[in-house]
Tab-separated table of C-alpha atoms in Angstrom:
chain	number	residue	atom	x	y	z
O	1	MET	CA	-0.009	0.064	0.015
O	2	ALA	CA	2.645	2.483	1.127
O	3	GLU	CA	4.965	1.342	-1.864
O	4	GLU	CA	2.122	1.978	-4.264
O	5	LEU	CA	1.616	5.564	-3.099
O	6	LYS	CA	5.312	5.802	-3.303
O	7	LYS	CA	5.439	5.108	-6.851
O	8	LYS	CA	2.293	6.838	-7.887
O	9	ASN	CA	2.652	10.044	-5.995
O	10	PRO	CA	6.130	10.455	-4.353
O	11	LYS	CA	5.212	13.971	-3.191
O	12	ALA	CA	2.236	12.617	-1.139
O	13	TYR	CA	4.340	9.522	-0.077
O	14	ALA	CA	7.023	12.029	1.341
O	15	GLN	CA	4.479	14.211	3.044
O	16	MET	CA	2.899	11.061	4.825
O	17	GLU	CA	6.346	9.803	6.086
O	18	ALA	CA	7.002	13.438	7.360
O	19	HIS	CA	3.876	13.476	9.314
O	20	LYS	CA	4.435	10.049	10.665
O	21	LEU	CA	7.795	11.398	12.050
O	22	ALA	CA	6.375	14.658	13.230
O	23	ARG	CA	3.234	13.058	14.788
O	24	ARG	CA	1.813	15.176	17.514
O	25	GLU	CA	0.476	13.256	20.625
O	26	ALA	CA	-1.302	15.772	22.977
O	27	ALA	CA	-1.541	14.207	26.382
O	28	LEU	CA	-3.974	15.551	29.021
O	29	ALA	CA	-4.024	14.251	32.483
O	30	VAL	CA	-7.483	14.122	33.984
O	31	TRP	CA	-8.525	13.034	37.672
O	32	VAL	CA	-11.829	11.459	37.972
O	33	PRO	CA	-13.596	10.780	41.185
O	34	GLU	CA	-11.973	7.490	41.691
O	35	ASP	CA	-8.592	9.210	41.566
O	36	ILE	CA	-7.667	7.119	38.505
O	37	LYS	CA	-5.351	9.245	36.334
O	38	HIS	CA	-6.287	9.304	32.759
O	39	GLN	CA	-3.657	9.820	29.866
O	40	TRP	CA	-5.407	11.378	26.627
O	41	SER	CA	-3.678	11.081	23.464
O	42	PHE	CA	-4.561	12.337	19.783
O	43	ASP	CA	-3.193	11.110	16.635
O	44	TYR	CA	-4.069	11.205	12.941
O	45	ASP	CA	-3.226	9.438	9.558
O	46	TRP	CA	-3.945	9.389	6.156
O	47	ASP	CA	-5.580	6.403	4.381
O	48	GLY	CA	-4.576	6.694	0.641
O	49	ASN	CA	-6.732	3.775	-0.500
O	50	LYS	CA	-9.879	5.331	0.730
O	51	SER	CA	-8.842	9.018	0.470
O	52	GLU	CA	-9.859	9.551	4.229
O	53	ILE	CA	-8.270	11.373	7.057
O	54	ILE	CA	-8.451	9.219	10.195
O	55	LEU	CA	-8.469	11.096	13.590
O	56	LYS	CA	-7.791	8.734	16.755
O	57	ALA	CA	-7.983	9.472	20.494
O	58	VAL	CA	-7.189	7.078	23.209
O	59	ASP	CA	-7.959	7.166	26.943
O	60	ARG	CA	-5.561	5.072	29.145
O	61	GLN	CA	-5.030	4.643	32.687
O	62	ASP	CA	-1.658	5.961	33.972
O	63	ASP	CA	-0.327	2.342	34.149
O	64	GLY	CA	-0.975	2.328	30.384
O	65	ALA	CA	-3.956	0.098	30.520
O	66	LEU	CA	-6.475	0.979	27.617
O	67	ILE	CA	-9.706	2.511	28.732
O	68	LYS	CA	-11.489	3.643	25.640
O	69	LYS	CA	-10.535	4.535	22.288
O	70	TRP	CA	-12.449	6.830	19.562
O	71	GLU	CA	-12.175	7.314	15.737
O	72	ALA	CA	-13.371	9.466	13.053
O	73	ARG	CA	-12.868	9.013	9.242
O	74	LEU	CA	-13.346	12.227	7.253
O	75	GLY	CA	-13.470	11.560	3.495
O	76	LYS	CA	-15.310	12.859	0.477
O	77	ASP	CA	-18.704	12.764	2.334
O	78	LYS	CA	-16.961	15.568	4.518
O	79	TYR	CA	-14.496	17.436	2.425
O	80	LYS	CA	-14.521	18.027	-1.415
O	81	ASP	CA	-10.572	17.214	-1.494
O	82	PRO	CA	-9.717	15.193	1.669
O	83	SER	CA	-5.945	15.059	0.490
O	84	ASN	CA	-5.845	19.155	0.489
O	85	GLU	CA	-7.658	19.131	3.815
O	86	TYR	CA	-5.355	16.574	5.377
O	87	ASP	CA	-2.372	18.881	4.394
O	88	ARG	CA	-4.210	21.755	5.948
O	89	LEU	CA	-5.185	20.206	9.101
O	90	SER	CA	-1.884	18.559	9.637
O	91	LYS	CA	-0.473	22.031	10.060
O	92	ILE	CA	-2.810	22.696	12.814
O	93	PHE	CA	-2.331	19.365	14.385
O	94	ASP	CA	1.658	19.645	14.324
O	95	ASP	CA	1.568	23.457	15.740
O	96	LYS	CA	2.381	23.365	19.372
O	97	SER	CA	0.938	26.687	19.808
O	98	TYR	CA	-2.599	25.230	19.765
O	99	ASP	CA	-4.295	23.895	23.111
O	100	VAL	CA	-5.861	20.561	22.592
O	101	VAL	CA	-9.094	20.109	24.621
O	102	PHE	CA	-10.788	16.796	25.166
O	103	GLU	CA	-14.439	16.913	26.044
O	104	ASP	CA	-15.596	13.555	27.212
O	105	PRO	CA	-19.380	13.568	28.237
O	106	SER	CA	-19.007	10.309	30.074
O	107	GLN	CA	-16.758	12.162	32.511
O	108	GLY	CA	-14.314	8.977	32.698
O	109	LYS	CA	-17.314	6.548	33.400
O	110	ASP	CA	-17.801	3.288	31.290
O	111	ILE	CA	-20.322	4.993	29.017
O	112	LYS	CA	-19.544	4.834	25.126
O	113	LEU	CA	-20.299	8.360	24.024
O	114	PRO	CA	-18.595	10.288	21.385
O	115	VAL	CA	-15.648	12.577	22.360
O	116	THR	CA	-15.041	16.180	21.131
O	117	ILE	CA	-11.564	17.311	20.466
O	118	LYS	CA	-10.821	21.019	20.067
O	119	PHE	CA	-7.682	22.734	18.760
O	120	MET	CA	-7.722	26.127	20.676
O	121	LYS	CA	-5.898	29.381	20.495
O	122	GLY	CA	-7.091	31.256	23.646
O	123	LYS	CA	-11.029	30.937	24.025
O	124	ASN	CA	-11.173	30.302	20.084
O	125	ALA	CA	-11.672	26.779	18.698
O	126	LYS	CA	-9.698	26.640	15.359
O	127	GLU	CA	-10.989	23.151	14.583
O	128	SER	CA	-13.393	20.856	16.403
O	129	PHE	CA	-14.076	17.353	15.785
O	130	GLU	CA	-16.405	14.600	17.205
O	131	LEU	CA	-14.911	10.974	17.209
O	132	TYR	CA	-16.967	7.855	18.056
O	133	TYR	CA	-16.325	5.039	20.245
O	134	VAL	CA	-14.686	1.980	18.628
């Protein structure tokens, strides 16, 4: 799959590899009533076969045990040109001047609700995404 992209579109392949190296993982520690520390992380990727942006969020206990994970796939149903949108969004995702806010309506409970991730500058959300439990 990656080799195909490398041959067909070397520029897109190079960008994908660069983004993998520069991947931004934003972690946020949240305390819930049971005093279990949670580590949230955000990641993104490109699915060249389906022309989709993949957004992922994971909630783990401080010992590394997986609690929940969410995902959103943004393709042609969301964006006219997902590839260009991936390039635009990756600049925001990789920009460390943005605050990443995770909004989990379940508040750490074992409820499978969507989570919202916002990329903020001050009080303004530049981008906001809803990810679904997987």
